[in-house]
C-alpha cells in the first residue's frame, strides 16, 4: 500500500510517497497524487513515512541522512545507471550532464542524462539538483531552478 507524508520545508511543501517502507516518489508539492504520478503510481493514503525523518534531517543540515533510505526506483537500465551515478555526487558539488555521460561510458549521451534527470521521480533522494549544463549554468529542474539553487546553497553551507 502506498503511503504519503507532506513535510513543510524552507523550499515549500515536500511530499514523500512510500511503498512498503521504500520511497517511490518525492517532490516539492503538497499534492501526493501529482508526486506519485511522476513515478507512474497512484492511490496513496496519508500517513507517516519512515523517510520523512531523513528529509527533516537533510533540512537540519544532515544531507547524509538521505543515503540511508530505501528506494524503489523503476526505469530503463540507462536511467537506473544515471540515477546511481547521481547518488555519488557529494552534497554541494555539481557535475554536468556531459561529465555524467562520459563517466557512464557514453560521452555522446548528455541529452539522455538530462532526460533521466528530468524523469527522476525521487527528487532530493536522487540528487538531480546537483547536475547542470556544460556552461556551469543551473539548467532545468522539475521543481524549479529556484529550489535547485536553494538546495545547492544549503549543501554548500554545511
mmCIF file of C-alpha atoms in Angstrom:
data_model
loop_
_atom_site.group_PDB
_atom_site.id
_atom_site.type_symbol
_atom_site.label_atom_id
_atom_site.label_comp_id
_atom_site.label_asym_id
_atom_site.label_seq_id
_atom_site.Cartn_x
_atom_site.Cartn_y
_atom_site.Cartn_z
ATOM 1 C CA UNK A 1 0.000 0.000 0.000
ATOM 2 C CA UNK A 2 1.250 3.475 -0.864
ATOM 3 C CA UNK A 3 1.568 5.943 1.994
ATOM 4 C CA UNK A 4 2.437 9.631 1.759
ATOM 5 C CA UNK A 5 3.637 12.364 4.081
ATOM 6 C CA UNK A 6 3.913 16.069 3.283
ATOM 7 C CA UNK A 7 6.611 17.979 5.151
ATOM 8 C CA UNK A 8 6.897 21.760 5.445
ATOM 9 C CA UNK A 9 10.369 22.804 4.225
ATOM 10 C CA UNK A 10 12.048 26.161 3.541
ATOM 11 C CA UNK A 11 11.593 25.325 -0.159
ATOM 12 C CA UNK A 12 7.861 24.654 0.177
ATOM 13 C CA UNK A 13 5.813 21.542 0.886
ATOM 14 C CA UNK A 14 7.711 18.329 0.134
ATOM 15 C CA UNK A 15 5.750 15.110 -0.330
ATOM 16 C CA UNK A 16 7.229 11.640 0.032
ATOM 17 C CA UNK A 17 5.380 8.548 -1.204
ATOM 18 C CA UNK A 18 6.429 5.118 0.051
ATOM 19 C CA UNK A 19 5.504 1.555 -0.778
ATOM 20 C CA UNK A 20 6.307 -0.932 1.978
ATOM 21 C CA UNK A 21 8.862 1.422 3.532
ATOM 22 C CA UNK A 22 10.717 2.262 0.306
ATOM 23 C CA UNK A 23 10.461 5.700 -1.311
ATOM 24 C CA UNK A 24 8.832 5.501 -4.755
ATOM 25 C CA UNK A 25 8.236 9.210 -5.351
ATOM 26 C CA UNK A 26 9.169 12.541 -3.806
ATOM 27 C CA UNK A 27 8.962 16.190 -4.744
ATOM 28 C CA UNK A 28 8.105 19.748 -3.762
ATOM 29 C CA UNK A 29 4.328 19.703 -3.921
ATOM 30 C CA UNK A 30 1.507 19.290 -1.463
ATOM 31 C CA UNK A 31 -0.267 17.035 -3.965
ATOM 32 C CA UNK A 32 0.562 13.394 -3.274
ATOM 33 C CA UNK A 33 -1.289 12.454 -6.470
ATOM 34 C CA UNK A 34 0.953 14.703 -8.594
ATOM 35 C CA UNK A 35 4.145 13.449 -6.925
ATOM 36 C CA UNK A 36 3.106 9.785 -7.213
ATOM 37 C CA UNK A 37 2.098 10.246 -10.862
ATOM 38 C CA UNK A 38 5.715 11.150 -11.745
ATOM 39 C CA UNK A 39 6.576 7.568 -10.741
ATOM 40 C CA UNK A 40 3.559 6.078 -12.518
ATOM 41 C CA UNK A 41 1.899 5.378 -9.174
ATOM 42 C CA UNK A 42 -1.451 6.334 -7.663
ATOM 43 C CA UNK A 43 -3.725 5.691 -4.732
ATOM 44 C CA UNK A 44 -1.655 6.644 -1.693
ATOM 45 C CA UNK A 45 -3.106 7.245 1.757
ATOM 46 C CA UNK A 46 -1.851 9.839 4.198
ATOM 47 C CA UNK A 47 0.381 8.506 6.966
ATOM 48 C CA UNK A 48 3.823 8.971 8.461
ATOM 49 C CA UNK A 49 6.522 7.730 6.086
ATOM 50 C CA UNK A 50 9.766 6.496 7.623
ATOM 51 C CA UNK A 51 11.732 8.609 5.139
ATOM 52 C CA UNK A 52 10.186 11.840 6.447
ATOM 53 C CA UNK A 53 12.747 11.935 9.253
ATOM 54 C CA UNK A 54 15.561 11.827 6.663
ATOM 55 C CA UNK A 55 14.031 14.787 4.818
ATOM 56 C CA UNK A 56 13.785 16.711 8.079
ATOM 57 C CA UNK A 57 17.386 15.712 8.840
ATOM 58 C CA UNK A 58 18.521 16.985 5.445
ATOM 59 C CA UNK A 59 16.925 20.365 6.070
ATOM 60 C CA UNK A 60 18.529 20.488 9.512
ATOM 61 C CA UNK A 61 21.985 20.081 7.935
ATOM 62 C CA UNK A 62 22.384 16.306 7.695
ATOM 63 C CA UNK A 63 22.478 15.576 3.954
ATOM 64 C CA UNK A 64 23.890 12.097 4.671
ATOM 65 C CA UNK A 65 20.555 11.037 6.224
ATOM 66 C CA UNK A 66 19.099 10.652 2.730
ATOM 67 C CA UNK A 67 21.623 7.958 1.772
ATOM 68 C CA UNK A 68 20.240 5.529 4.342
ATOM 69 C CA UNK A 69 16.686 5.493 2.984
ATOM 70 C CA UNK A 70 15.490 2.501 0.921
ATOM 71 C CA UNK A 71 14.388 3.475 -2.583
ATOM 72 C CA UNK A 72 12.230 1.687 -5.143
ATOM 73 C CA UNK A 73 13.227 3.255 -8.468
ATOM 74 C CA UNK A 74 11.788 1.992 -11.715
ATOM 75 C CA UNK A 75 13.206 2.976 -15.065
ATOM 76 C CA UNK A 76 15.243 1.825 -18.007
ATOM 77 C CA UNK A 77 18.665 0.324 -17.418
ATOM 78 C CA UNK A 78 20.292 3.552 -18.626
ATOM 79 C CA UNK A 79 18.183 5.714 -16.302
ATOM 80 C CA UNK A 80 18.983 3.409 -13.394
ATOM 81 C CA UNK A 81 22.694 3.851 -14.151
ATOM 82 C CA UNK A 82 22.314 7.640 -14.287
ATOM 83 C CA UNK A 83 20.376 7.740 -11.020
ATOM 84 C CA UNK A 84 23.008 5.555 -9.346
ATOM 85 C CA UNK A 85 25.730 7.917 -10.597
ATOM 86 C CA UNK A 86 23.897 10.938 -9.205
ATOM 87 C CA UNK A 87 23.975 9.464 -5.699
ATOM 88 C CA UNK A 88 27.787 9.568 -5.798
ATOM 89 C CA UNK A 89 27.942 13.357 -6.232
ATOM 90 C CA UNK A 90 28.886 14.831 -2.838
ATOM 91 C CA UNK A 91 26.460 17.376 -1.335
ATOM 92 C CA UNK A 92 27.160 20.894 -2.536
ATOM 93 C CA UNK A 93 29.128 19.774 -5.587
ATOM 94 C CA UNK A 94 27.860 19.733 -9.134
ATOM 95 C CA UNK A 95 28.525 17.803 -12.310
ATOM 96 C CA UNK A 96 27.497 18.408 -15.893
ATOM 97 C CA UNK A 97 25.207 16.207 -17.939
ATOM 98 C CA UNK A 98 28.186 15.551 -20.212
ATOM 99 C CA UNK A 99 30.511 14.516 -17.382
ATOM 100 C CA UNK A 100 27.920 12.043 -16.114
ATOM 101 C CA UNK A 101 27.512 10.638 -19.641
ATOM 102 C CA UNK A 102 31.278 10.293 -20.011
ATOM 103 C CA UNK A 103 31.597 8.611 -16.607
ATOM 104 C CA UNK A 104 28.971 6.087 -17.729
ATOM 105 C CA UNK A 105 30.983 5.302 -20.875
ATOM 106 C CA UNK A 106 28.543 7.111 -23.180
ATOM 107 C CA UNK A 107 30.159 10.506 -23.882
ATOM 108 C CA UNK A 108 27.561 11.418 -26.520
ATOM 109 C CA UNK A 109 24.609 10.822 -24.204
ATOM 110 C CA UNK A 110 24.419 14.121 -22.332
ATOM 111 C CA UNK A 111 20.839 14.716 -23.525
ATOM 112 C CA UNK A 112 19.857 11.232 -22.371
ATOM 113 C CA UNK A 113 21.386 12.021 -18.973
ATOM 114 C CA UNK A 114 19.298 15.209 -18.940
ATOM 115 C CA UNK A 115 16.235 13.125 -19.767
ATOM 116 C CA UNK A 116 16.974 10.759 -16.896
ATOM 117 C CA UNK A 117 17.360 13.721 -14.533
ATOM 118 C CA UNK A 118 14.073 15.176 -15.755
ATOM 119 C CA UNK A 119 12.327 11.834 -15.249
ATOM 120 C CA UNK A 120 13.725 11.304 -11.745
ATOM 121 C CA UNK A 121 10.642 10.507 -9.615
ATOM 122 C CA UNK A 122 12.522 10.669 -6.300
ATOM 123 C CA UNK A 123 13.776 14.230 -6.027
ATOM 124 C CA UNK A 124 16.220 15.035 -3.243
ATOM 125 C CA UNK A 125 16.970 11.333 -2.553
ATOM 126 C CA UNK A 126 18.343 11.048 -6.106
ATOM 127 C CA UNK A 127 20.098 14.439 -6.271
ATOM 128 C CA UNK A 128 19.472 15.559 -9.832
ATOM 129 C CA UNK A 129 19.676 19.109 -8.456
ATOM 130 C CA UNK A 130 23.468 18.588 -8.463
ATOM 131 C CA UNK A 131 23.624 18.368 -12.273
ATOM 132 C CA UNK A 132 23.786 21.322 -14.653
ATOM 133 C CA UNK A 133 24.725 22.416 -18.124
ATOM 134 C CA UNK A 134 28.192 22.433 -19.679
ATOM 135 C CA UNK A 135 28.496 26.184 -19.081
ATOM 136 C CA UNK A 136 28.005 25.688 -15.357
ATOM 137 C CA UNK A 137 24.544 27.271 -15.526
ATOM 138 C CA UNK A 138 21.805 25.886 -13.306
ATOM 139 C CA UNK A 139 19.634 24.445 -16.029
ATOM 140 C CA UNK A 140 16.196 22.845 -15.771
ATOM 141 C CA UNK A 141 14.819 21.202 -12.679
ATOM 142 C CA UNK A 142 11.366 19.639 -12.496
ATOM 143 C CA UNK A 143 10.628 21.521 -9.276
ATOM 144 C CA UNK A 144 12.029 24.890 -10.408
ATOM 145 C CA UNK A 145 15.503 26.353 -10.700
ATOM 146 C CA UNK A 146 14.927 28.450 -7.547
ATOM 147 C CA UNK A 147 14.620 25.253 -5.489
ATOM 148 C CA UNK A 148 17.701 23.815 -7.206
ATOM 149 C CA UNK A 149 19.659 26.963 -6.321
ATOM 150 C CA UNK A 150 18.399 26.837 -2.719
ATOM 151 C CA UNK A 151 19.364 23.174 -2.274
ATOM 152 C CA UNK A 152 22.890 23.740 -3.584
ATOM 153 C CA UNK A 153 23.356 26.829 -1.389
ATOM 154 C CA UNK A 154 22.158 24.864 1.640
ATOM 155 C CA UNK A 155 24.531 21.990 0.872
ATOM 156 C CA UNK A 156 27.486 24.302 0.294
ATOM 157 C CA UNK A 157 26.862 25.841 3.709
ATOM 158 C CA UNK A 158 27.138 22.503 5.525
#
